[in-house]
Coordinates of N, CA and C in Angstrom, one line a residue:
X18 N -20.3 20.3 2.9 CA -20.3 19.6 4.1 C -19.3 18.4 4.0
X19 N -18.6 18.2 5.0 CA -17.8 17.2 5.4 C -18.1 16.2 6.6
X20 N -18.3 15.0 6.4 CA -18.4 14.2 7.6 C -16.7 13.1 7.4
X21 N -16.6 13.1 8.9 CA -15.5 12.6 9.3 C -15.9 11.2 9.9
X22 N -15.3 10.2 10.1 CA -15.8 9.2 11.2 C -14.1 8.3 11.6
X23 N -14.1 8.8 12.7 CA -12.6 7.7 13.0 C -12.9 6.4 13.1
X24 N -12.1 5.6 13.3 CA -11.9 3.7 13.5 C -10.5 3.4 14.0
X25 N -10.3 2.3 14.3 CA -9.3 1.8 14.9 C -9.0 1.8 16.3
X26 N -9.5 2.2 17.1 CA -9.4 2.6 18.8 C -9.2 1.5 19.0
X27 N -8.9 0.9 20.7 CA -9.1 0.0 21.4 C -8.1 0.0 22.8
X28 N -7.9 -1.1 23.1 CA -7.4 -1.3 24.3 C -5.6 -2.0 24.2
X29 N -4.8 -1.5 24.4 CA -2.9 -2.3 23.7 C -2.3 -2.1 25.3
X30 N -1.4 -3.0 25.0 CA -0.9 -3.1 26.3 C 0.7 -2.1 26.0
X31 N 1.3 -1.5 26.8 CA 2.2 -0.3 26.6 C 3.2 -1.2 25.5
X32 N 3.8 -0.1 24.8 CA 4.9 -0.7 23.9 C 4.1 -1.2 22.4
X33 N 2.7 -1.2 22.7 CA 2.0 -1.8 21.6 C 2.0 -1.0 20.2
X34 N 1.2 -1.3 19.8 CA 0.8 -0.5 18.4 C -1.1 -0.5 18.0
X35 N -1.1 0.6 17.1 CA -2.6 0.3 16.6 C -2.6 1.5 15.4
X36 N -3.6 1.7 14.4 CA -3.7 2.2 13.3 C -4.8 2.7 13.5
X37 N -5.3 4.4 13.4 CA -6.2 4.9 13.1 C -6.8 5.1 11.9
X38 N -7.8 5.3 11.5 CA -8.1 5.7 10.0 C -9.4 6.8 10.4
X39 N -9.2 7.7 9.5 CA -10.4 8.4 9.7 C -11.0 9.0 7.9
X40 N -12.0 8.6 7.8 CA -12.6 8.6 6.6 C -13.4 9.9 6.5
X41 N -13.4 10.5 5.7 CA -14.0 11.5 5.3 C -14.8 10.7 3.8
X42 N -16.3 11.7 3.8 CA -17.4 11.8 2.8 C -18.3 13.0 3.0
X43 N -19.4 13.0 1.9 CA -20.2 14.2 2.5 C -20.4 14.9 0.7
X44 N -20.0 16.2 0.6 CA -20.4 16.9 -0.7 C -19.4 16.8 -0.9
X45 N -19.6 17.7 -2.7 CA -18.3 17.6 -3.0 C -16.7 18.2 -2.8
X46 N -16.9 19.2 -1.6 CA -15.7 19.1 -0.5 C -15.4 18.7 0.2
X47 N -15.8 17.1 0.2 CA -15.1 15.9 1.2 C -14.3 14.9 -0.2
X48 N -14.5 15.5 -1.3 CA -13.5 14.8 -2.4 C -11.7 15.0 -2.1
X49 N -11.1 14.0 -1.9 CA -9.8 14.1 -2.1 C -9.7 15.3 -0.9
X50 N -10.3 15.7 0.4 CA -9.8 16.4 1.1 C -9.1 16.3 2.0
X51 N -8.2 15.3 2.2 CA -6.8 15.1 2.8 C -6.0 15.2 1.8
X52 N -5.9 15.5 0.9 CA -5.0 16.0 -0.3 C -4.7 17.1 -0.5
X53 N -6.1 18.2 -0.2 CA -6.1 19.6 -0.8 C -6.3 20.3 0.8
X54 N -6.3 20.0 2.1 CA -6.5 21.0 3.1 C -5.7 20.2 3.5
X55 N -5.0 21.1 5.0 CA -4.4 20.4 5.8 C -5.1 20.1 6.8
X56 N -4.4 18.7 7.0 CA -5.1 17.4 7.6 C -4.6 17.4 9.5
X57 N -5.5 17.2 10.6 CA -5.1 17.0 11.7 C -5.2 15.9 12.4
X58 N -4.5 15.9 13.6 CA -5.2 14.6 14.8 C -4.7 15.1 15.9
X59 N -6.2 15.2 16.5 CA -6.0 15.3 18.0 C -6.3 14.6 19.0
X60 N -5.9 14.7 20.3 CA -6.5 13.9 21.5 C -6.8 14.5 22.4
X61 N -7.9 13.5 23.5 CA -8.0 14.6 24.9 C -8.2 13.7 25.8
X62 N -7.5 13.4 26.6 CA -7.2 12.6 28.0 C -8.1 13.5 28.6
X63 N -8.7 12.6 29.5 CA -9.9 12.6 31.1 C -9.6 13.6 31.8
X64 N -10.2 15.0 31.6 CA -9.6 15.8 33.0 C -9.1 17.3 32.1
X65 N -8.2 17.0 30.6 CA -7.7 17.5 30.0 C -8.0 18.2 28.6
X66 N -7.1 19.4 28.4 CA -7.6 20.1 27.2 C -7.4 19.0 25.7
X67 N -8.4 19.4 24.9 CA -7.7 18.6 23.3 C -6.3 19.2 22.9
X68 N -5.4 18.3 22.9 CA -4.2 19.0 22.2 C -4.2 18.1 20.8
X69 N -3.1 18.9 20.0 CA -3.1 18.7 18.8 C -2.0 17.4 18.7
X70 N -1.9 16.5 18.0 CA -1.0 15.4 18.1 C -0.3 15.9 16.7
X71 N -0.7 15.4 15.4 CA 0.0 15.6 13.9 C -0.6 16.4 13.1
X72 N 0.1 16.4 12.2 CA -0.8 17.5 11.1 C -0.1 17.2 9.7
X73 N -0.8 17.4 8.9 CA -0.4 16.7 7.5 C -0.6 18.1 6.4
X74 N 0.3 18.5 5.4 CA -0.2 19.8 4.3 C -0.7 19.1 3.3
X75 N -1.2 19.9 2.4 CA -1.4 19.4 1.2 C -0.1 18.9 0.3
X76 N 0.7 19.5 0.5 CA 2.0 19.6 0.2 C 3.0 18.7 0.4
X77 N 2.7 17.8 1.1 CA 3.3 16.6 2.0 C 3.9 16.6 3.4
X78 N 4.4 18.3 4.0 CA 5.3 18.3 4.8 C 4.0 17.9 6.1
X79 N 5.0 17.5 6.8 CA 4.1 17.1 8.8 C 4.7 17.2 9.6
X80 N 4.1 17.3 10.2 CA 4.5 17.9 12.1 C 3.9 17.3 13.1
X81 N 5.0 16.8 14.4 CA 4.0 16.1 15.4 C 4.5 16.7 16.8
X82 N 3.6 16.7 17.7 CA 3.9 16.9 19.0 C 5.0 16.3 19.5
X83 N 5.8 16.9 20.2 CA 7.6 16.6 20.8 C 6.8 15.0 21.3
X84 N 6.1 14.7 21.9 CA 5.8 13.4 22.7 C 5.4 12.6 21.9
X85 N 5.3 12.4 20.5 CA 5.1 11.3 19.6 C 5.9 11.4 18.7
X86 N 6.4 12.5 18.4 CA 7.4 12.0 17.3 C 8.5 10.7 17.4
X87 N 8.8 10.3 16.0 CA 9.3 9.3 16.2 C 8.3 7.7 16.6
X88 N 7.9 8.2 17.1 CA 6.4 6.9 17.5 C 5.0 7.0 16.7
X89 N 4.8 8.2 16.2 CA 3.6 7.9 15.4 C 4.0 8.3 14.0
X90 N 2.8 8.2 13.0 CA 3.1 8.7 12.0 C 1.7 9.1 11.0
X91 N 1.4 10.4 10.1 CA 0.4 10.7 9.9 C 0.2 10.6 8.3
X92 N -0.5 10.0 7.6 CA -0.4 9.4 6.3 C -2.0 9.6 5.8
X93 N -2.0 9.7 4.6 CA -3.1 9.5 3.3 C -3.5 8.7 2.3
X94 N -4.2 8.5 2.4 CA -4.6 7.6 1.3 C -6.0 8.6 0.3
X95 N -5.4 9.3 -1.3 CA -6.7 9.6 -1.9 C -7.3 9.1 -2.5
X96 N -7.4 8.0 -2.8 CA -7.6 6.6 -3.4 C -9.2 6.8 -2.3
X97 N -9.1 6.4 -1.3 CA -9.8 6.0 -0.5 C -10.5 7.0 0.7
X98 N -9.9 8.4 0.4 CA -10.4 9.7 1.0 C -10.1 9.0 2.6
X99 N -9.4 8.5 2.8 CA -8.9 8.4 4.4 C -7.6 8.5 5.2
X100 N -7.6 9.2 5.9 CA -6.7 9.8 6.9 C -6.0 8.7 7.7
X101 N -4.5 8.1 8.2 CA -3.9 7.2 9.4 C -3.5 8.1 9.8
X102 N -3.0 7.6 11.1 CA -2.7 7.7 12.3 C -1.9 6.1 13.1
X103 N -0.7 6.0 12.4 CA 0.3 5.0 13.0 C 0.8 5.0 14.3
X104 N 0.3 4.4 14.9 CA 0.4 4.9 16.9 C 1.7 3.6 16.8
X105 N 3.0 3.8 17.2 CA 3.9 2.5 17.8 C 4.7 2.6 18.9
X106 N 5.1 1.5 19.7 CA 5.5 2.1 21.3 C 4.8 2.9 21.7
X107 N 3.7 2.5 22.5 CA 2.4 3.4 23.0 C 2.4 3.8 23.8
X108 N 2.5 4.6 24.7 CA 2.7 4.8 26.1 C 1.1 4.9 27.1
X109 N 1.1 4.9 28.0 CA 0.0 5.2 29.4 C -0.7 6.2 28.7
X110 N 0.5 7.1 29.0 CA -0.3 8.9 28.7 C -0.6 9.0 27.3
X111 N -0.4 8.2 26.3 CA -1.2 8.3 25.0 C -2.6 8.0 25.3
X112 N -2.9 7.4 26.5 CA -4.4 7.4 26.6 C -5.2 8.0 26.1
X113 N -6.3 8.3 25.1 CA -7.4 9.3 25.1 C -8.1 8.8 24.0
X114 N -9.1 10.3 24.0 CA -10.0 9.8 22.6 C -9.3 10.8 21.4
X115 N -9.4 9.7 20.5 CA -8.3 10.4 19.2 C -9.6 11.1 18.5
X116 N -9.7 12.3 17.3 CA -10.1 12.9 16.8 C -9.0 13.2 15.6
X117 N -9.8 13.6 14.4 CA -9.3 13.8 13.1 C -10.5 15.3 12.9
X118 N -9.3 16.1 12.2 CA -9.7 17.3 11.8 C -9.5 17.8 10.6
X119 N -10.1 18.8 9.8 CA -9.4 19.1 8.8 C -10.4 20.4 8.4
X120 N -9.9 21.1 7.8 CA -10.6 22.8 7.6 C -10.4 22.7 6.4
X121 N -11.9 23.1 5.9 CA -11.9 23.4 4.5 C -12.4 24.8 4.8
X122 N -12.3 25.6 3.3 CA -12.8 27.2 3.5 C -13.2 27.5 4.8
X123 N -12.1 27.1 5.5 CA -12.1 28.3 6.6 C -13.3 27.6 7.7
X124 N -13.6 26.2 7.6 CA -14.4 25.7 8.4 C -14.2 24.5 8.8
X125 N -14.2 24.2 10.1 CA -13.6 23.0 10.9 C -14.4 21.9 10.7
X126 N -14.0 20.6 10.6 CA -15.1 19.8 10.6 C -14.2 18.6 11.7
X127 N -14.9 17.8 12.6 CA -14.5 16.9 13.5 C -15.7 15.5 13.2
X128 N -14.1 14.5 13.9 CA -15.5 13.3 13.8 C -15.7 13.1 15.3
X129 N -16.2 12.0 15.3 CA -16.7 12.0 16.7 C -15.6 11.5 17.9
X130 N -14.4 11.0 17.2 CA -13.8 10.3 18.2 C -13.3 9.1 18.2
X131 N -12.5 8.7 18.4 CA -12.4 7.1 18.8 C -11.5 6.6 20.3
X132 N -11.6 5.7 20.9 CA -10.6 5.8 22.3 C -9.3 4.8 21.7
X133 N -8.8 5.2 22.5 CA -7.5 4.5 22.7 C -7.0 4.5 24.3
X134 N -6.8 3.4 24.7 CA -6.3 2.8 26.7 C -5.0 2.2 26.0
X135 N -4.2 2.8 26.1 CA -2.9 2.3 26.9 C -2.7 2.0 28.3
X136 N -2.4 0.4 28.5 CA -2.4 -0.2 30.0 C -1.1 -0.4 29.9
X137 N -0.6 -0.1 31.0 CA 0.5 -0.5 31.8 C 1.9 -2.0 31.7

């Protein structure tokens, strides 16, 4: 079992910045598991489906949705078994609630969430 929990949400005015972290614990396949699975973040604006924002391998390589690249960035720490999420130049439509994902054998685990409001 893996439990997830994100942090860092809040309210930035456009152009801003903010830092997600999302911590994994649980048995011992929440050890070092942004190391050894590949790691996600997603979002889902009011109205709208969850789309996938970044993704991280074990391997190091990552990938982000055409609308953040360049503006965010998706990082590890195994020290500390926790997942970032570098949000900079924020926009409106980054609005939503962020989620961190990550599949171990073949099973998804999510945390609950955190918001992010980008104002105008």
């Amino acid at each position: 079992q893996v439990q997830l929990v994100e942090s860092g949400g809040g309210l930035v005015q456009a152009g801003g910045s903010l830092r997600l972290s999302c911590g994994a614990s649980g048995s011992t396949s929440a050890s070092n598991v942004f190391s050894t699975n590949t790691a996600k973040w997603f979002r889902q604006a009011p109205g709208k489906p969850r789309e996938w924002v970044a993704l991280m391998t074990p391997f190091g390589p990552t990938n982000y949705r055409a609308s953040v690249k360049g503006r965010f960035t998706i990082s590890a720490d195994s020290t500390s078994n926790t997942m970032y999420l570098q949000m900079n130049n924020l926009k409106p439509e980054d609005t939503a609630v962020y989620y961190c994902n990550v599949e171990v054998n073949m099973t998804p685990y999510w945390g609950p969430g955190t918001q992010v409001s980008v104002s105008s």
